[in-house]
PDB file of C-alpha atoms in Angstrom:
ATOM      1  CA  MET A   1       0.048  -0.014   0.110  1.00 49.00           C
ATOM      2  CA  ARG A   2       1.193   3.559  -1.034  1.00 49.00           C
ATOM      3  CA  THR A   3       1.517   6.334   1.448  1.00 56.00           C
ATOM      4  CA  ALA A   4       0.184   9.758   0.787  1.00 54.00           C
ATOM      5  CA  SER A   5       3.786  11.018   0.517  1.00 62.00           C
ATOM      6  CA  GLN A   6       4.447   8.386  -2.097  1.00 68.00           C
ATOM      7  CA  ASP A   7       1.535   9.485  -4.172  1.00 73.00           C
ATOM      8  CA  ASP A   8       2.154  13.231  -4.124  1.00 77.00           C
ATOM      9  CA  VAL A   9       5.655  12.911  -5.781  1.00 77.00           C
ATOM     10  CA  CYS A  10       6.428  12.164  -9.464  1.00 76.00           C
ATOM     11  CA  GLU A  11       7.816   8.587  -9.994  1.00 78.00           C
ATOM     12  CA  VAL A  12      10.045   9.567 -12.921  1.00 76.00           C
ATOM     13  CA  ALA A  13      12.220  12.490 -13.526  1.00 74.00           C
ATOM     14  CA  CYS A  14      10.269  14.648 -16.111  1.00 75.00           C
ATOM     15  CA  VAL A  15      10.501  18.299 -16.433  1.00 84.00           C
ATOM     16  CA  HIS A  16       8.043  20.164 -18.729  1.00 89.00           C
ATOM     17  CA  PRO A  17      10.245  23.281 -19.812  1.00 87.00           C
ATOM     18  CA  GLU A  18       7.260  25.249 -21.225  1.00 90.00           C
ATOM     19  CA  ALA A  19       5.170  24.659 -17.980  1.00 92.00           C
ATOM     20  CA  VAL A  20       8.208  25.613 -15.817  1.00 89.00           C
ATOM     21  CA  ALA A  21       8.942  28.749 -18.001  1.00 89.00           C
ATOM     22  CA  ARG A  22       5.159  29.822 -17.804  1.00 93.00           C
ATOM     23  CA  ALA A  23       4.977  29.319 -14.122  1.00 92.00           C
ATOM     24  CA  ARG A  24       8.355  31.223 -13.573  1.00 91.00           C
ATOM     25  CA  SER A  25       7.162  34.197 -15.714  1.00 94.00           C
ATOM     26  CA  THR A  26       4.121  34.782 -13.672  1.00 95.00           C
ATOM     27  CA  GLN A  27       5.885  34.566 -10.123  1.00 95.00           C
ATOM     28  CA  PRO A  28       5.630  37.860  -8.124  1.00 94.00           C
ATOM     29  CA  ASP A  29       8.971  39.410  -7.063  1.00 95.00           C
ATOM     30  CA  ALA A  30      10.283  38.741  -3.725  1.00 95.00           C
ATOM     31  CA  SER A  31       8.947  41.953  -2.171  1.00 96.00           C
ATOM     32  CA  CYS A  32       5.466  41.162  -3.586  1.00 95.00           C
ATOM     33  CA  VAL A  33       5.598  37.486  -2.026  1.00 95.00           C
ATOM     34  CA  GLU A  34       6.809  39.080   1.317  1.00 95.00           C
ATOM     35  CA  ASP A  35       3.949  41.458   1.463  1.00 93.00           C
ATOM     36  CA  ALA A  36       1.390  39.066   0.350  1.00 93.00           C
ATOM     37  CA  THR A  37       2.390  36.447   2.818  1.00 95.00           C
ATOM     38  CA  GLY A  38       2.373  39.094   5.519  1.00 94.00           C
ATOM     39  CA  LEU A  39      -1.122  39.992   4.612  1.00 94.00           C
ATOM     40  CA  LEU A  40      -2.335  36.382   4.808  1.00 95.00           C
ATOM     41  CA  LYS A  41      -0.590  35.948   8.230  1.00 96.00           C
ATOM     42  CA  VAL A  42      -2.493  38.875   9.524  1.00 96.00           C
ATOM     43  CA  VAL A  43      -5.787  37.559   8.269  1.00 96.00           C
ATOM     44  CA  ALA A  44      -5.113  34.087   9.499  1.00 96.00           C
ATOM     45  CA  ASP A  45      -5.575  35.213  13.084  1.00 97.00           C
ATOM     46  CA  PRO A  46      -9.110  33.916  14.279  1.00 97.00           C
ATOM     47  CA  THR A  47      -9.869  37.248  16.149  1.00 97.00           C
ATOM     48  CA  ARG A  48      -8.850  39.638  13.359  1.00 98.00           C
ATOM     49  CA  PHE A  49     -10.630  37.254  10.988  1.00 97.00           C
ATOM     50  CA  ARG A  50     -13.917  37.667  12.965  1.00 97.00           C
ATOM     51  CA  ILE A  51     -13.255  41.539  12.896  1.00 98.00           C
ATOM     52  CA  LEU A  52     -12.881  41.523   9.235  1.00 98.00           C
ATOM     53  CA  SER A  53     -15.967  39.222   8.732  1.00 97.00           C
ATOM     54  CA  ALA A  54     -17.966  41.546  10.910  1.00 97.00           C
ATOM     55  CA  LEU A  55     -16.793  44.625   8.799  1.00 98.00           C
ATOM     56  CA  ASN A  56     -17.623  42.557   5.603  1.00 96.00           C
ATOM     57  CA  THR A  57     -21.195  43.445   6.540  1.00 95.00           C
ATOM     58  CA  GLY A  58     -20.595  47.077   6.649  1.00 96.00           C
ATOM     59  CA  GLU A  59     -19.081  49.878   8.709  1.00 97.00           C
ATOM     60  CA  LEU A  60     -18.959  49.403  12.615  1.00 98.00           C
ATOM     61  CA  CYS A  61     -17.749  51.328  15.459  1.00 97.00           C
ATOM     62  CA  VAL A  62     -15.141  49.949  18.002  1.00 96.00           C
ATOM     63  CA  CYS A  63     -17.640  49.299  20.741  1.00 96.00           C
ATOM     64  CA  ASP A  64     -20.034  47.375  18.244  1.00 97.00           C
ATOM     65  CA  LEU A  65     -16.959  45.354  16.964  1.00 98.00           C
ATOM     66  CA  ALA A  66     -16.048  44.363  20.632  1.00 97.00           C
ATOM     67  CA  ALA A  67     -19.821  43.317  21.174  1.00 98.00           C
ATOM     68  CA  VAL A  68     -19.768  41.060  17.740  1.00 97.00           C
ATOM     69  CA  VAL A  69     -16.340  39.623  18.530  1.00 97.00           C
ATOM     70  CA  GLY A  70     -16.758  39.028  22.240  1.00 97.00           C
ATOM     71  CA  ILE A  71     -13.597  40.856  23.411  1.00 97.00           C
ATOM     72  CA  SER A  72     -12.921  44.217  25.085  1.00 97.00           C
ATOM     73  CA  GLU A  73     -12.823  47.339  23.196  1.00 96.00           C
ATOM     74  CA  SER A  74      -9.209  47.822  24.062  1.00 96.00           C
ATOM     75  CA  ALA A  75      -8.384  44.301  22.448  1.00 98.00           C
ATOM     76  CA  VAL A  76     -10.459  45.334  19.451  1.00 97.00           C
ATOM     77  CA  SER A  77      -8.473  48.617  19.196  1.00 96.00           C
ATOM     78  CA  HIS A  78      -5.235  46.932  19.309  1.00 97.00           C
ATOM     79  CA  GLN A  79      -6.199  44.454  16.452  1.00 98.00           C
ATOM     80  CA  LEU A  80      -7.592  47.351  14.399  1.00 98.00           C
ATOM     81  CA  ARG A  81      -4.180  49.081  14.789  1.00 97.00           C
ATOM     82  CA  LEU A  82      -2.577  46.075  13.171  1.00 96.00           C
ATOM     83  CA  LEU A  83      -5.082  45.627  10.528  1.00 97.00           C
ATOM     84  CA  ARG A  84      -4.819  49.444   9.695  1.00 97.00           C
ATOM     85  CA  ALA A  85      -0.980  49.007   9.489  1.00 95.00           C
ATOM     86  CA  HIS A  86      -1.578  46.327   6.924  1.00 94.00           C
ATOM     87  CA  ARG A  87      -4.085  48.336   4.940  1.00 95.00           C
ATOM     88  CA  LEU A  88      -6.806  46.000   5.369  1.00 97.00           C
ATOM     89  CA  VAL A  89      -9.127  48.575   7.165  1.00 98.00           C
ATOM     90  CA  THR A  90      -9.641  52.368   7.312  1.00 97.00           C
ATOM     91  CA  PHE A  91     -11.582  54.609   9.676  1.00 96.00           C
ATOM     92  CA  ARG A  92     -13.348  57.791  10.175  1.00 96.00           C
ATOM     93  CA  LYS A  93     -14.103  59.680  13.347  1.00 96.00           C
ATOM     94  CA  GLU A  94     -17.480  61.032  14.046  1.00 95.00           C
ATOM     95  CA  GLY A  95     -17.098  63.119  17.227  1.00 95.00           C
ATOM     96  CA  ARG A  96     -15.612  60.841  19.719  1.00 94.00           C
ATOM     97  CA  ILE A  97     -16.681  57.554  17.922  1.00 94.00           C
ATOM     98  CA  ALA A  98     -14.377  55.660  15.450  1.00 94.00           C
ATOM     99  CA  TYR A  99     -16.013  53.786  12.610  1.00 97.00           C
ATOM    100  CA  TYR A 100     -14.081  51.233  10.803  1.00 98.00           C
ATOM    101  CA  ARG A 101     -14.646  49.608   7.380  1.00 98.00           C
ATOM    102  CA  LEU A 102     -12.527  47.309   5.152  1.00 97.00           C
ATOM    103  CA  LEU A 103     -10.249  49.185   3.106  1.00 96.00           C
ATOM    104  CA  ASP A 104     -11.334  48.043  -0.555  1.00 94.00           C
ATOM    105  CA  GLN A 105     -13.252  45.530  -2.603  1.00 96.00           C
ATOM    106  CA  HIS A 106     -10.009  43.233  -2.585  1.00 95.00           C
ATOM    107  CA  ILE A 107     -10.359  42.813   1.182  1.00 95.00           C
ATOM    108  CA  THR A 108     -14.161  42.108   0.926  1.00 95.00           C
ATOM    109  CA  GLU A 109     -13.469  39.483  -1.714  1.00 96.00           C
ATOM    110  CA  LEU A 110     -10.704  37.895   0.417  1.00 95.00           C
ATOM    111  CA  ILE A 111     -12.850  37.481   3.348  1.00 95.00           C
ATOM    112  CA  SER A 112     -15.822  36.347   1.266  1.00 95.00           C
ATOM    113  CA  SER A 113     -13.841  33.842  -0.716  1.00 96.00           C
ATOM    114  CA  ALA A 114     -12.268  32.341   2.365  1.00 95.00           C
ATOM    115  CA  VAL A 115     -15.615  31.742   3.781  1.00 94.00           C
ATOM    116  CA  ASP A 116     -17.213  30.495   0.696  1.00 95.00           C
ATOM    117  CA  HIS A 117     -14.218  27.943   0.191  1.00 96.00           C
ATOM    118  CA  VAL A 118     -14.545  26.330   3.512  1.00 95.00           C
ATOM    119  CA  ARG A 119     -18.421  26.146   3.391  1.00 96.00           C
ATOM    120  CA  GLU A 120     -18.182  24.082   0.097  1.00 93.00           C
TER     121      GLU A 120
END
C-alpha cells in the first residue's frame, strides 16, 4: 500500500520546460511575495478574521465590533491598529466615535472567498 507522501511525488524525473517557464514568468517578485504572505498571516488570526468578517457586513464602531467579536474594546483597538498598518481597514471619526470599514473591494473578496471556500 502506498502512503500519501509516495502518491504526491513524481515517479519519474520529467520536467516540462514550457510549463516551468510559464509558471516562472508569472511569479511575483520577492517583495510582493513577502507582502502578500504577511497579509495572509495577519488575516489568519481568528480574532482578526472575525473582525474582518464583521466589517464585511458594513461599517462598525469599535464598541460594536467588541460586542460582535466578544472581546474588550481595548483588544479590538489593538487588532484594528494592526489591520490598519497592513492596509486592510480604514476608519473615520465622528465626534468621539471611530467607525471602521474594510479598505477596499480586494479585502471584501478575500474574506468572502475564504468563507465560501470552507463552506463548500
